[in-house]
Amino acid sequence: MVREAVDVNGQSGAGRTAKNRAKVRTSNLNFYYGDNQVLKGVNLAIAQNKVTALIGPSGCGKTTLLRCFNRMHDLYPGNRYEGEIILDSAVNLLSKKIDPIEVRMRVGMVFQRPNPFPKSIYENVAYGLRVQGEKRRRVLDEKVEKSLRAAALWDEVKDRLNEVGNSLSGGQQQRLCIARALATDPELILFDEPTSALDPIATASIEDLMASLKETVTILVVTHSMQQAARISDYTAFMYLGEMMEFGTTKKIFSAPKEERTRDYIGGRFG
Amino acid sequence: MLPSLAEVAKGKGRLRGNLAERAIEVALFLAAFSAVAITFSIMALLITESVGLFKTVSIVEFLTGTEWAPLFEPPRYGILPLVCGTVMTSIVALCVAIPMGTISALYLSEFASPRVREIVKPGLELLSGIPTVVYGYFALIFVTPMLQRFLLPNLPGFNMLSPGMVMGIMIIPLIASVSEDAMRAVPRELREASYGTGATKLQTALQVVFPAAASGVSSSYILAVSRAVGETMIVSVAAGLQPTLTLNPTEPAATITAYIVQVSLGDLPHGSTEYQTIFAAGLMLALVTLTFNVMGHFLSKRYRENY
Ligand SMILES: Nc1ncnc2c1ncn2[C@@H]1O[C@H](COP(=O)(O)OP(=O)(O)OP(=O)(O)O)[C@@H](O)[C@H]1O
Ligand SMILES: [Mg+2]
């Protein structure tokens, strides 16, 4: 069993380019809901400006792991982390000294179901900036447009920015949520099954979007679709019962997985 | 293609199911219809009984007259002082109840620990179980003297301010409980999305949860208005029963409801003009409540369609 993370630095051997650095690294990460240990010694390195897919059978802890990266678990009592999540080889995101609010400004999140706020399209995107105290109209306008463009939504909504976010279609709403996450310039964006509530066309547009986003951000995405993982990710991590079973380049995981469980899961024998 | 035997048999079953379903539908309709029918018959009663009054008093005088003294000689039938008393006491009450109720709801739904909520919520609900006559005397013999002592030395013993405030306290639990339910029904993902962008608890509560719950919160306000407008005992006991046309809440006044109890406690011959004024006043009260409800309905519709 591969307990240690396969270091993405190691992957590229001599070519330690900036592009190939680990953006975030978990080390011996344990997580407990009360007494229930859900993550068991997870070691994972997420490469900068790459898409890393997190796959595994239902209930293996993918969402739980994802929500550690922005300290979402802090919102509920009884949750406990052990181990470290190191950002930029410098800060431990799980440290008690780190304010989860600051973590969430640097680590964005897109949820399974599109969840725009009951506000206008504009205000949905501007929200993160506003809560950080940005009031200058010009800056907000600029950021909103930039984020909507980056989320490939600008052309569809530029004439209706004052309409309520819920007036959009499901796929558009999800892109709105991506724009909302992008507005604060996060370095890492977490996607939890971002297309599971969408039709194939909307799914394709979100997938294209992720491919273009990795120019500027690092992406960690949970998905139940093997095809999706294969299409969009550079690295794939396979989780099983709270443990990191296997990690490697997507090509390798899908063509020559080392572990039998990985092979079975990818081959659709369980999950 | 002909239906197979099995399909025919299933069709029969469905027919029986349809009958049962029809019966339930009719029963439900009757239940809903009776509520509407009762409302309409009350309105009809109010209208037919007050029609007599408008034979002796013109509608214009009734609606615009500034003096209400139907039992005096010569009688005056201007309803405005009573409407004014009702509106003023209600405004005072809402000035207390809306902020306090909303803040309590936000606190209970977003900030209180489950333990605190378990204690505070039933406590609040207990407040609404106190008989209103007790609130009335609380206003008269506690709040008014306190106001006189500490804030307004010249406050008359009967005034609109003190019963208005106490009425507001009485309504807080109504707003708090209905609004809190609305806030707690806001999906968790919406809150998480807010936290996810780096918002604080307070920002999330005020900028996401509150607007998302707006339609439920505004229904609680509408309920509060109806409650305030219809409240009788507190104002009867503590506001004085003197119809006065004034916008000054520190003066005594009578409300529509207070007039109705006051007069109906006496012995009024059926069909007399005084008797008819009760119904005319009741009709007015129904119209005031209706106006507030319609206004509230449109206001809350503007904020509908949320999450
Ligand atoms: N809030 C919670 N409290 C207690 N246990 C939880 C909680 N959320 C999840 N769990 C448990 O943690 C385990 C992992 O759940 P998690 O949601 O991370 O799985 P997942 O891999 O995302 O599954 P899926 O693919 O179905 O989304 C499950 O056994 C689940 O029952
Ligand atoms: Mg999940």
Coordinates of C-alpha atoms and ligand atoms in Angstrom, one line a residue:
Chain A
M1 CA 0.0 0.0 0.0
V2 CA 1.3 3.4 -0.9
R3 CA 1.2 5.3 2.3
E4 CA 3.6 8.1 1.5
A5 CA 2.6 10.6 -1.0
V6 CA 4.2 10.3 -4.4
D7 CA 6.0 13.5 -4.5
V8 CA 5.1 15.6 -7.5
N9 CA 8.5 17.0 -7.3
G10 CA 9.9 13.6 -7.6
Q11 CA 7.7 12.9 -10.6
S12 CA 9.4 15.3 -12.8
G13 CA 12.9 14.2 -11.7
A14 CA 15.4 16.8 -12.8
G15 CA 12.9 19.3 -14.1
R16 CA 12.0 21.1 -10.9
T17 CA 10.3 24.0 -12.6
A18 CA 8.2 26.4 -10.7
K19 CA 5.2 25.1 -12.7
N20 CA 5.7 21.7 -11.2
R21 CA 5.9 22.7 -7.5
A22 CA 3.6 21.3 -4.9
K23 CA 1.2 24.0 -4.0
V24 CA -0.3 22.2 -1.0
R25 CA 0.8 19.1 0.8
T26 CA -0.9 17.2 3.5
S27 CA 1.1 15.2 5.9
N28 CA -0.2 12.4 8.1
L29 CA -3.6 14.1 8.0
N30 CA -6.2 12.5 10.3
F31 CA -9.7 13.8 10.6
Y32 CA -12.4 12.9 13.1
Y33 CA -16.1 13.7 13.2
G34 CA -16.4 13.4 16.9
D35 CA -15.0 9.9 17.6
N36 CA -15.4 8.8 14.1
Q37 CA -12.1 8.8 12.3
V38 CA -12.7 9.4 8.6
L39 CA -9.3 10.3 7.3
K40 CA -6.4 8.1 8.2
G41 CA -2.9 9.3 7.7
V42 CA -3.4 11.0 4.4
N43 CA -0.4 12.2 2.5
L44 CA -1.0 14.0 -0.7
A45 CA 0.9 16.7 -2.6
I46 CA -1.1 18.9 -5.0
A47 CA 0.8 20.3 -7.9
Q48 CA 0.7 24.0 -8.6
N49 CA -1.3 25.0 -11.7
K50 CA -2.5 21.5 -12.3
V51 CA -5.8 19.7 -11.9
T52 CA -5.7 17.0 -9.3
A53 CA -8.7 14.6 -9.3
L54 CA -9.8 12.9 -6.1
I55 CA -11.6 9.6 -6.8
G56 CA -12.9 6.7 -4.7
P57 CA -16.0 4.9 -3.7
S58 CA -18.8 6.7 -1.9
G59 CA -18.1 7.4 1.7
C60 CA -14.4 7.0 1.5
G61 CA -13.8 10.5 2.7
K62 CA -13.2 12.6 -0.5
T63 CA -15.5 15.4 0.6
T64 CA -14.1 15.3 4.1
L65 CA -10.6 15.6 2.8
L66 CA -11.6 18.5 0.4
R67 CA -13.2 20.4 3.2
C68 CA -10.0 20.2 5.3
F69 CA -8.2 22.5 2.9
N70 CA -10.4 25.5 3.6
R71 CA -11.1 24.6 7.3
M72 CA -14.8 24.2 6.5
H73 CA -14.9 21.6 9.3
D74 CA -14.3 24.4 11.8
L75 CA -17.9 25.5 11.3
Y76 CA -19.2 22.5 13.2
P77 CA -18.5 21.5 16.8
G78 CA -16.8 18.2 17.5
N79 CA -14.6 18.0 14.4
R80 CA -10.9 17.5 14.8
Y81 CA -7.9 17.5 12.6
E82 CA -4.5 16.0 13.2
G83 CA -1.4 16.4 11.1
E84 CA -0.6 19.2 8.7
I85 CA -1.6 20.9 5.5
I86 CA 1.3 23.0 4.3
L87 CA 0.6 25.7 1.8
D88 CA 3.6 26.9 -0.3
S89 CA 6.0 24.9 1.8
A90 CA 5.5 27.6 4.4
V91 CA 2.2 27.8 6.4
N92 CA 0.4 25.0 8.1
L93 CA -3.3 25.7 7.3
L94 CA -4.4 23.6 10.3
S95 CA -2.3 25.6 12.8
K96 CA -4.4 27.0 15.6
K97 CA -2.7 30.3 15.0
I98 CA -4.1 30.6 11.5
D99 CA -7.5 32.2 11.1
P100 CA -9.8 30.0 9.0
I101 CA -11.2 33.2 7.4
E102 CA -7.8 34.0 6.0
V103 CA -7.4 30.4 4.8
R104 CA -10.8 30.7 3.0
M105 CA -9.7 33.9 1.3
R106 CA -6.8 32.0 -0.3
V107 CA -8.6 28.7 -0.9
G108 CA -11.9 28.9 -2.8
M109 CA -14.6 26.3 -3.0
V110 CA -17.3 25.3 -5.5
F111 CA -20.0 23.0 -4.2
Q112 CA -21.9 20.0 -5.6
R113 CA -25.1 21.8 -6.2
P114 CA -25.0 25.4 -7.6
N115 CA -25.7 27.6 -4.6
P116 CA -25.8 31.3 -5.7
F117 CA -26.8 33.7 -3.0
P118 CA -30.3 35.3 -3.1
K119 CA -28.6 38.4 -4.6
S120 CA -28.0 39.8 -8.1
I121 CA -25.5 38.2 -10.4
Y122 CA -23.2 41.2 -9.8
E123 CA -23.5 41.0 -6.0
N124 CA -22.9 37.3 -6.0
V125 CA -19.5 37.7 -7.6
A126 CA -18.7 40.8 -5.6
Y127 CA -19.6 39.2 -2.3
G128 CA -16.1 37.9 -1.4
L129 CA -14.6 41.3 -2.1
R130 CA -17.2 43.1 -0.2
V131 CA -16.8 41.0 2.9
Q132 CA -13.1 41.7 2.7
G133 CA -14.0 45.4 2.9
E134 CA -13.6 46.4 -0.8
K135 CA -16.0 49.3 -1.4
R136 CA -14.5 51.1 -4.4
R137 CA -17.0 50.7 -7.2
R138 CA -14.4 50.8 -9.9
V139 CA -12.4 47.9 -8.4
L140 CA -15.5 45.9 -7.8
D141 CA -16.7 46.4 -11.4
E142 CA -13.4 45.4 -12.7
K143 CA -13.1 42.3 -10.6
V144 CA -16.7 41.2 -11.3
E145 CA -16.1 41.5 -15.1
K146 CA -12.7 39.7 -14.9
S147 CA -14.1 36.9 -12.8
L148 CA -17.2 36.4 -15.0
R149 CA -15.0 36.4 -18.1
A150 CA -12.7 33.8 -16.5
A151 CA -15.8 31.7 -15.7
A152 CA -16.9 32.0 -19.3
L153 CA -20.1 33.6 -18.3
W154 CA -19.6 37.3 -19.1
D155 CA -21.1 37.3 -22.6
E156 CA -24.2 35.5 -21.3
V157 CA -24.9 37.8 -18.4
K158 CA -23.3 41.2 -19.1
D159 CA -26.7 42.8 -19.9
R160 CA -28.4 41.3 -16.9
L161 CA -26.0 41.8 -14.0
N162 CA -28.8 43.1 -11.8
E163 CA -30.9 40.0 -12.2
V164 CA -31.1 37.6 -9.4
G165 CA -28.6 34.7 -9.6
N166 CA -31.3 32.1 -9.5
S167 CA -32.7 33.3 -12.8
L168 CA -29.8 31.5 -14.6
S169 CA -29.8 27.9 -15.8
G170 CA -28.2 25.3 -13.6
G171 CA -24.9 25.3 -15.6
Q172 CA -24.8 29.1 -15.7
Q173 CA -25.4 29.1 -11.9
Q174 CA -22.5 26.8 -11.4
R175 CA -20.3 29.0 -13.5
L176 CA -21.6 32.0 -11.5
C177 CA -20.4 30.1 -8.4
I178 CA -17.0 29.6 -10.0
A179 CA -16.9 33.3 -10.8
R180 CA -17.8 34.0 -7.2
A181 CA -14.9 31.8 -6.0
L182 CA -12.5 33.4 -8.5
A183 CA -13.2 37.0 -7.5
T184 CA -11.0 37.0 -4.5
D185 CA -8.1 35.6 -6.4
P186 CA -7.7 32.3 -4.6
E187 CA -4.6 30.2 -5.1
L188 CA -6.3 26.9 -4.8
I189 CA -9.9 26.1 -5.7
L190 CA -11.7 23.0 -4.4
F191 CA -14.5 21.5 -6.5
D192 CA -16.8 18.9 -4.9
E193 CA -18.4 17.0 -7.7
P194 CA -19.1 20.3 -9.5
T195 CA -20.9 18.8 -12.4
S196 CA -23.0 16.0 -10.7
A197 CA -26.1 18.2 -10.9
L198 CA -25.6 19.3 -14.5
D199 CA -26.5 18.0 -17.9
P200 CA -23.7 16.9 -20.4
I201 CA -23.5 20.2 -22.2
A202 CA -23.2 22.2 -19.0
T203 CA -20.7 19.6 -17.7
A204 CA -18.6 20.0 -20.8
S205 CA -18.4 23.8 -20.4
I206 CA -17.4 23.4 -16.7
E207 CA -14.7 21.0 -17.7
D208 CA -13.4 23.3 -20.4
L209 CA -13.4 26.1 -17.8
M210 CA -11.3 24.1 -15.3
A211 CA -8.8 23.4 -18.0
S212 CA -8.4 27.1 -18.7
L213 CA -8.4 28.0 -15.0
K214 CA -5.4 26.0 -14.2
E215 CA -3.2 28.6 -15.9
T216 CA -3.8 30.8 -12.9
V217 CA -4.9 28.6 -10.0
T218 CA -4.4 25.1 -8.6
I219 CA -7.4 22.8 -8.7
L220 CA -8.5 19.9 -6.6
V221 CA -11.6 18.3 -7.8
V222 CA -13.7 15.4 -6.4
T223 CA -15.5 13.4 -9.1
H224 CA -17.4 10.2 -9.4
S225 CA -16.9 10.1 -13.1
M226 CA -13.9 8.2 -14.2
Q227 CA -14.2 9.7 -17.7
Q228 CA -14.2 13.1 -16.2
A229 CA -11.2 12.4 -14.1
A230 CA -9.4 11.1 -17.1
R231 CA -10.4 14.1 -19.3
I232 CA -9.6 16.9 -17.0
S233 CA -7.0 16.0 -14.5
D234 CA -3.2 15.9 -14.6
Y235 CA -2.9 13.9 -11.4
T236 CA -5.3 11.4 -9.8
A237 CA -5.6 10.4 -6.2
F238 CA -7.5 7.3 -5.3
M239 CA -8.9 7.1 -1.8
Y240 CA -10.3 4.0 -0.1
L241 CA -11.9 3.9 3.4
G242 CA -10.2 7.1 4.5
E243 CA -6.8 6.2 3.2
M244 CA -4.8 7.4 0.3
M245 CA -4.5 4.2 -1.7
E246 CA -2.7 5.4 -4.8
F247 CA -1.5 8.7 -6.3
G248 CA 0.2 9.5 -9.6
T249 CA -0.2 11.1 -12.9
T250 CA -3.7 10.5 -14.3
K251 CA -2.2 8.7 -17.3
K252 CA -0.4 6.3 -15.0
I253 CA -3.3 5.7 -12.7
F254 CA -5.6 4.9 -15.5
S255 CA -3.3 2.9 -17.7
A256 CA -1.2 1.0 -15.2
P257 CA -2.5 1.3 -11.6
K258 CA -0.2 -0.4 -9.1
E259 CA -2.9 -1.3 -6.6
E260 CA -5.5 -3.9 -7.3
R261 CA -8.3 -1.9 -5.6
T262 CA -7.5 1.0 -7.9
R263 CA -7.7 -1.2 -10.9
D264 CA -11.0 -2.6 -9.7
Y265 CA -12.5 0.8 -9.0
I266 CA -11.4 2.3 -12.2
G267 CA -12.6 -0.8 -14.1
G268 CA -16.0 -0.3 -12.5
R269 CA -15.9 -3.5 -10.4
F270 CA -17.1 -1.6 -7.3
G271 CA -17.8 1.9 -6.2
Chain B
M1 CA -53.2 -2.8 -29.7
L2 CA -55.8 -4.2 -27.2
P3 CA -54.9 -3.9 -23.6
S4 CA -54.0 -7.2 -21.9
L5 CA -56.2 -8.6 -19.1
A6 CA -53.7 -7.6 -16.5
E7 CA -53.7 -4.0 -17.7
V8 CA -57.5 -3.9 -17.6
A9 CA -57.5 -5.2 -14.1
K10 CA -54.9 -2.6 -13.1
G11 CA -57.1 0.0 -14.7
K12 CA -60.0 -1.0 -12.5
G13 CA -57.8 -0.7 -9.4
R14 CA -56.8 2.7 -10.6
L15 CA -60.4 3.7 -11.0
R16 CA -61.1 2.8 -7.4
G17 CA -57.9 4.7 -6.4
N18 CA -59.2 7.6 -8.4
L19 CA -62.5 7.6 -6.5
A20 CA -60.7 7.7 -3.2
E21 CA -58.5 10.4 -4.4
R22 CA -61.5 12.4 -5.6
A23 CA -63.1 12.1 -2.2
I24 CA -60.0 13.3 -0.5
E25 CA -59.8 16.2 -2.9
V26 CA -63.4 17.2 -2.2
A27 CA -62.8 17.0 1.5
L28 CA -59.7 19.2 1.3
F29 CA -61.6 21.6 -0.9
L30 CA -64.4 21.8 1.6
A31 CA -62.0 22.5 4.4
A32 CA -60.3 25.3 2.5
F33 CA -63.6 26.6 1.3
S34 CA -65.1 26.8 4.8
A35 CA -62.3 29.0 6.0
V36 CA -62.9 31.4 3.1
A37 CA -66.7 31.1 3.6
I38 CA -66.4 32.0 7.3
T39 CA -64.2 35.0 6.6
F40 CA -66.7 36.2 4.0
S41 CA -69.7 35.7 6.2
I42 CA -68.0 37.7 9.0
M43 CA -67.4 40.5 6.5
A44 CA -71.0 40.3 5.3
L45 CA -72.3 40.5 8.9
L46 CA -70.1 43.5 9.6
I47 CA -71.3 45.2 6.4
T48 CA -75.0 44.5 6.8
E49 CA -75.0 45.5 10.4
S50 CA -73.1 48.8 9.8
V51 CA -75.2 49.7 6.8
G52 CA -77.8 51.1 9.2
L53 CA -75.3 53.5 10.6
F54 CA -74.6 55.0 7.2
K55 CA -78.3 55.9 6.8
T56 CA -77.9 58.4 9.7
V57 CA -74.2 59.2 9.2
S58 CA -72.6 59.9 5.8
I59 CA -69.7 57.7 4.9
V60 CA -67.6 60.9 4.3
E61 CA -68.3 62.1 7.8
F62 CA -67.5 58.6 9.2
L63 CA -64.2 58.4 7.4
T64 CA -63.0 62.0 7.7
G65 CA -64.6 63.3 10.9
T66 CA -62.1 64.1 13.5
E67 CA -64.2 63.4 16.6
W68 CA -65.6 60.2 17.8
A69 CA -68.4 60.5 20.4
P70 CA -71.4 58.4 19.4
L71 CA -72.8 58.3 22.9
F72 CA -72.8 62.0 23.5
E73 CA -75.3 64.7 22.5
P74 CA -74.9 65.7 19.8
P75 CA -73.2 62.4 18.6
R76 CA -70.1 62.5 16.5
Y77 CA -69.1 59.7 14.2
G78 CA -65.7 60.5 12.9
I79 CA -63.7 57.2 13.1
L80 CA -60.2 58.9 12.5
P81 CA -59.4 59.2 16.2
L82 CA -59.9 55.5 16.7
V83 CA -57.9 54.6 13.6
C84 CA -55.2 56.9 14.7
G85 CA -55.1 55.3 18.2
T86 CA -54.8 51.9 16.6
V87 CA -52.1 52.9 14.2
M88 CA -50.1 54.8 16.7
T89 CA -50.1 52.0 19.4
S90 CA -49.2 49.5 16.6
I91 CA -46.4 51.6 15.3
V92 CA -44.9 51.9 18.8
A93 CA -45.3 48.1 19.3
L94 CA -43.6 47.3 16.0
C95 CA -40.8 49.7 16.7
V96 CA -40.1 47.5 19.7
A97 CA -41.0 44.1 18.3
I98 CA -39.4 44.2 14.8
P99 CA -35.8 45.0 15.8
M100 CA -35.9 42.9 19.0
G101 CA -37.7 40.0 17.3
T102 CA -35.4 40.0 14.3
I103 CA -32.2 40.2 16.4
S104 CA -33.4 37.4 18.7
A105 CA -34.1 35.3 15.6
L106 CA -30.7 36.0 14.1
Y107 CA -29.1 35.2 17.5
L108 CA -31.0 32.0 18.0
S109 CA -30.5 30.7 14.5
E110 CA -26.9 31.8 13.8
F111 CA -25.1 32.4 17.1
A112 CA -26.6 30.6 20.0
S113 CA -25.2 27.2 20.9
P114 CA -27.8 24.4 20.9
R115 CA -27.9 24.5 24.7
V116 CA -28.7 28.2 24.8
R117 CA -31.3 27.8 22.1
E118 CA -32.9 25.0 24.1
I119 CA -33.4 27.3 27.1
V120 CA -34.1 30.6 25.4
K121 CA -36.6 29.4 22.8
P122 CA -39.2 27.9 25.1
G123 CA -38.6 30.9 27.4
L124 CA -39.6 33.2 24.6
E125 CA -42.6 31.1 23.7
L126 CA -43.7 31.4 27.4
L127 CA -43.9 35.1 26.9
S128 CA -46.7 34.7 24.4
G129 CA -48.6 32.4 26.8
I130 CA -49.1 35.2 29.3
P131 CA -52.7 36.5 29.2
T132 CA -52.9 39.9 27.5
V133 CA -54.8 41.4 30.5
V134 CA -51.7 40.8 32.6
Y135 CA -49.6 42.7 30.0
G136 CA -52.2 45.5 30.2
Y137 CA -51.8 45.9 34.0
F138 CA -48.0 45.5 33.6
A139 CA -48.1 48.5 31.3
L140 CA -50.4 50.5 33.6
I141 CA -48.8 49.9 36.9
F142 CA -45.2 49.2 36.1
V143 CA -44.1 50.5 32.7
T144 CA -45.9 53.8 32.8
P145 CA -44.6 54.7 36.3
M146 CA -41.1 53.7 35.3
L147 CA -41.3 56.0 32.2
Q148 CA -42.6 58.8 34.4
R149 CA -39.9 58.3 36.9
F150 CA -36.9 58.0 34.5
L151 CA -37.7 59.4 31.1
L152 CA -40.9 61.4 30.8
P153 CA -42.0 63.1 34.0
N154 CA -45.0 64.6 32.4
L155 CA -46.4 61.4 31.0
P156 CA -50.1 61.0 31.7
G157 CA -51.1 57.9 33.6
F158 CA -52.9 56.7 30.5
N159 CA -50.9 57.0 27.3
M160 CA -50.2 55.1 24.0
L161 CA -46.5 54.8 24.5
S162 CA -46.5 52.3 27.4
P163 CA -49.1 49.9 26.2
G164 CA -47.5 50.1 22.7
M165 CA -44.2 49.1 24.2
V166 CA -45.6 46.3 26.2
M167 CA -47.6 45.1 23.2
G168 CA -44.2 45.1 21.3
I169 CA -42.7 42.9 24.0
M170 CA -45.6 40.6 23.7
I171 CA -45.1 40.3 20.0
I172 CA -41.3 39.7 20.1
P173 CA -41.7 35.9 20.5
L174 CA -44.0 35.7 17.5
I175 CA -41.5 37.5 15.2
A176 CA -38.5 35.7 16.7
S177 CA -40.0 32.2 16.4
V178 CA -41.4 32.6 12.8
S179 CA -38.3 34.4 11.6
E180 CA -36.0 31.9 13.3
D181 CA -37.7 29.0 11.5
A182 CA -37.3 30.8 8.2
M183 CA -33.6 31.4 8.9
R184 CA -32.9 27.9 10.0
A185 CA -34.6 26.7 6.8
V186 CA -31.9 28.5 4.8
P187 CA -29.8 25.7 3.2
R188 CA -26.5 24.9 4.8
E189 CA -24.7 25.1 1.5
L190 CA -25.7 28.8 1.2
R191 CA -24.0 29.5 4.6
E192 CA -21.0 27.4 3.6
A193 CA -20.7 29.3 0.3
S194 CA -20.5 32.5 2.3
Y195 CA -17.9 31.2 4.8
G196 CA -16.1 29.8 1.8
T197 CA -15.4 33.2 0.4
G198 CA -13.9 34.3 3.7
A199 CA -17.0 35.9 5.3
T200 CA -17.3 36.1 9.1
K201 CA -20.3 34.7 11.1
L202 CA -21.9 38.2 11.3
Q203 CA -21.4 38.9 7.6
T204 CA -22.9 35.5 6.8
A205 CA -25.9 36.1 9.1
L206 CA -26.7 39.6 7.9
Q207 CA -25.8 39.4 4.2
V208 CA -26.8 35.8 3.3
V209 CA -29.0 34.2 5.9
F210 CA -31.2 37.3 6.5
P211 CA -31.9 38.1 2.8
A212 CA -32.4 34.4 2.0
A213 CA -35.0 34.2 4.8
A214 CA -36.6 37.5 3.8
S215 CA -39.9 36.1 2.7
G216 CA -40.4 34.2 5.9
V217 CA -39.2 37.1 8.0
S218 CA -41.6 39.5 6.3
S219 CA -44.5 37.1 6.9
S220 CA -43.6 37.2 10.6
Y221 CA -43.8 41.0 10.4
I222 CA -47.2 40.8 8.7
L223 CA -48.4 38.5 11.5
A224 CA -47.0 41.0 14.0
V225 CA -48.9 43.9 12.4
S226 CA -52.2 41.9 12.5
R227 CA -51.6 41.0 16.1
A228 CA -50.8 44.6 17.1
V229 CA -53.8 46.1 15.2
G230 CA -56.1 43.5 16.7
E231 CA -54.8 43.7 20.3
T232 CA -57.5 44.8 22.7
M233 CA -56.8 44.2 26.4
I234 CA -53.5 46.0 26.7
V235 CA -54.7 49.2 25.1
S236 CA -58.0 49.1 26.9
V237 CA -56.3 48.9 30.2
A238 CA -53.4 51.2 29.8
A239 CA -54.1 53.7 27.0
G240 CA -57.2 55.3 28.4
L241 CA -60.5 55.0 26.6
Q242 CA -60.6 58.6 25.4
P243 CA -60.8 58.8 21.6
T244 CA -58.2 61.5 20.7
L245 CA -56.9 62.5 17.3
T246 CA -53.2 62.8 18.0
L247 CA -49.9 61.6 16.6
N248 CA -48.2 62.1 19.9
P249 CA -47.7 58.6 21.6
T250 CA -47.4 60.1 25.0
E251 CA -51.1 61.2 25.0
P252 CA -53.9 59.0 26.0
A253 CA -56.2 57.6 23.2
A254 CA -58.6 54.9 22.4
T255 CA -58.1 52.3 19.7
I256 CA -60.8 50.7 17.5
T257 CA -60.7 47.5 19.5
A258 CA -60.8 49.3 22.8
Y259 CA -63.9 51.2 21.7
I260 CA -65.6 47.9 20.7
V261 CA -65.1 46.2 24.1
Q262 CA -65.9 49.3 26.0
V263 CA -69.2 49.8 24.3
S264 CA -70.2 46.2 24.0
L265 CA -69.8 45.7 27.7
G266 CA -72.7 48.0 28.2
D267 CA -76.3 47.3 27.4
L268 CA -77.0 48.4 23.9
P269 CA -80.4 48.0 22.3
H270 CA -80.2 45.9 19.1
G271 CA -80.4 48.1 16.1
S272 CA -79.6 51.3 17.8
T273 CA -77.1 53.6 16.3
E274 CA -74.6 52.9 19.1
Y275 CA -75.1 49.2 18.4
Q276 CA -74.3 49.8 14.7
T277 CA -71.2 51.8 15.5
I278 CA -69.6 48.6 16.9
F279 CA -70.0 46.9 13.6
A280 CA -68.8 49.9 11.6
A281 CA -65.8 50.1 13.9
G282 CA -65.2 46.4 13.4
L283 CA -65.5 46.8 9.7
M284 CA -62.9 49.6 9.8
L285 CA -60.6 47.3 11.9
A286 CA -61.0 44.6 9.3
L287 CA -60.1 47.1 6.6
V288 CA -57.0 48.4 8.4
T289 CA -55.8 44.8 9.0
L290 CA -56.5 43.9 5.4
T291 CA -54.6 47.0 4.1
F292 CA -51.6 46.0 6.2
N293 CA -51.8 42.4 5.0
V294 CA -52.0 43.4 1.3
M295 CA -49.1 45.8 1.7
G296 CA -47.1 43.1 3.5
H297 CA -48.0 40.6 0.8
F298 CA -46.6 42.8 -1.9
L299 CA -43.6 43.7 0.0
S300 CA -42.7 40.1 0.7
K301 CA -43.4 39.2 -2.9
R302 CA -40.7 41.6 -3.9
Y303 CA -38.3 39.5 -1.9
R304 CA -39.7 36.1 -2.8
E305 CA -37.9 33.5 -4.9
N306 CA -34.9 33.1 -2.8
Y307 CA -32.8 30.0 -2.5
Ligands
LIG1 N1 -20.9 15.6 9.3 C1 -20.6 14.4 9.5 N2 -20.6 13.8 10.7 C2 -20.3 12.5 10.9 N3 -19.9 11.7 10.0 C3 -19.8 12.2 8.7 C4 -20.1 13.5 8.4 N4 -20.0 13.7 7.1 C5 -19.5 12.6 6.6 N5 -19.4 11.6 7.5 C6 -18.9 10.3 7.4 O1 -17.6 10.3 6.9 C7 -17.4 9.4 5.9 C8 -16.8 10.0 4.6 O2 -17.8 10.9 4.1 P1 -17.5 11.8 2.9 O3 -18.7 12.7 2.7 O4 -16.2 12.5 3.0 O5 -17.5 10.8 1.7 P2 -17.3 11.0 0.1 O6 -16.1 10.2 -0.3 O7 -17.3 12.4 -0.2 O8 -18.6 10.3 -0.4 P3 -19.5 10.6 -1.6 O9 -18.7 10.2 -2.8 O10 -20.7 9.8 -1.4 O11 -19.7 12.1 -1.6 C9 -18.7 8.7 5.7 O12 -18.6 7.4 6.3 C10 -19.7 9.5 6.3 O13 -20.7 8.8 6.9
MG2 MG -18.8 13.7 -1.3

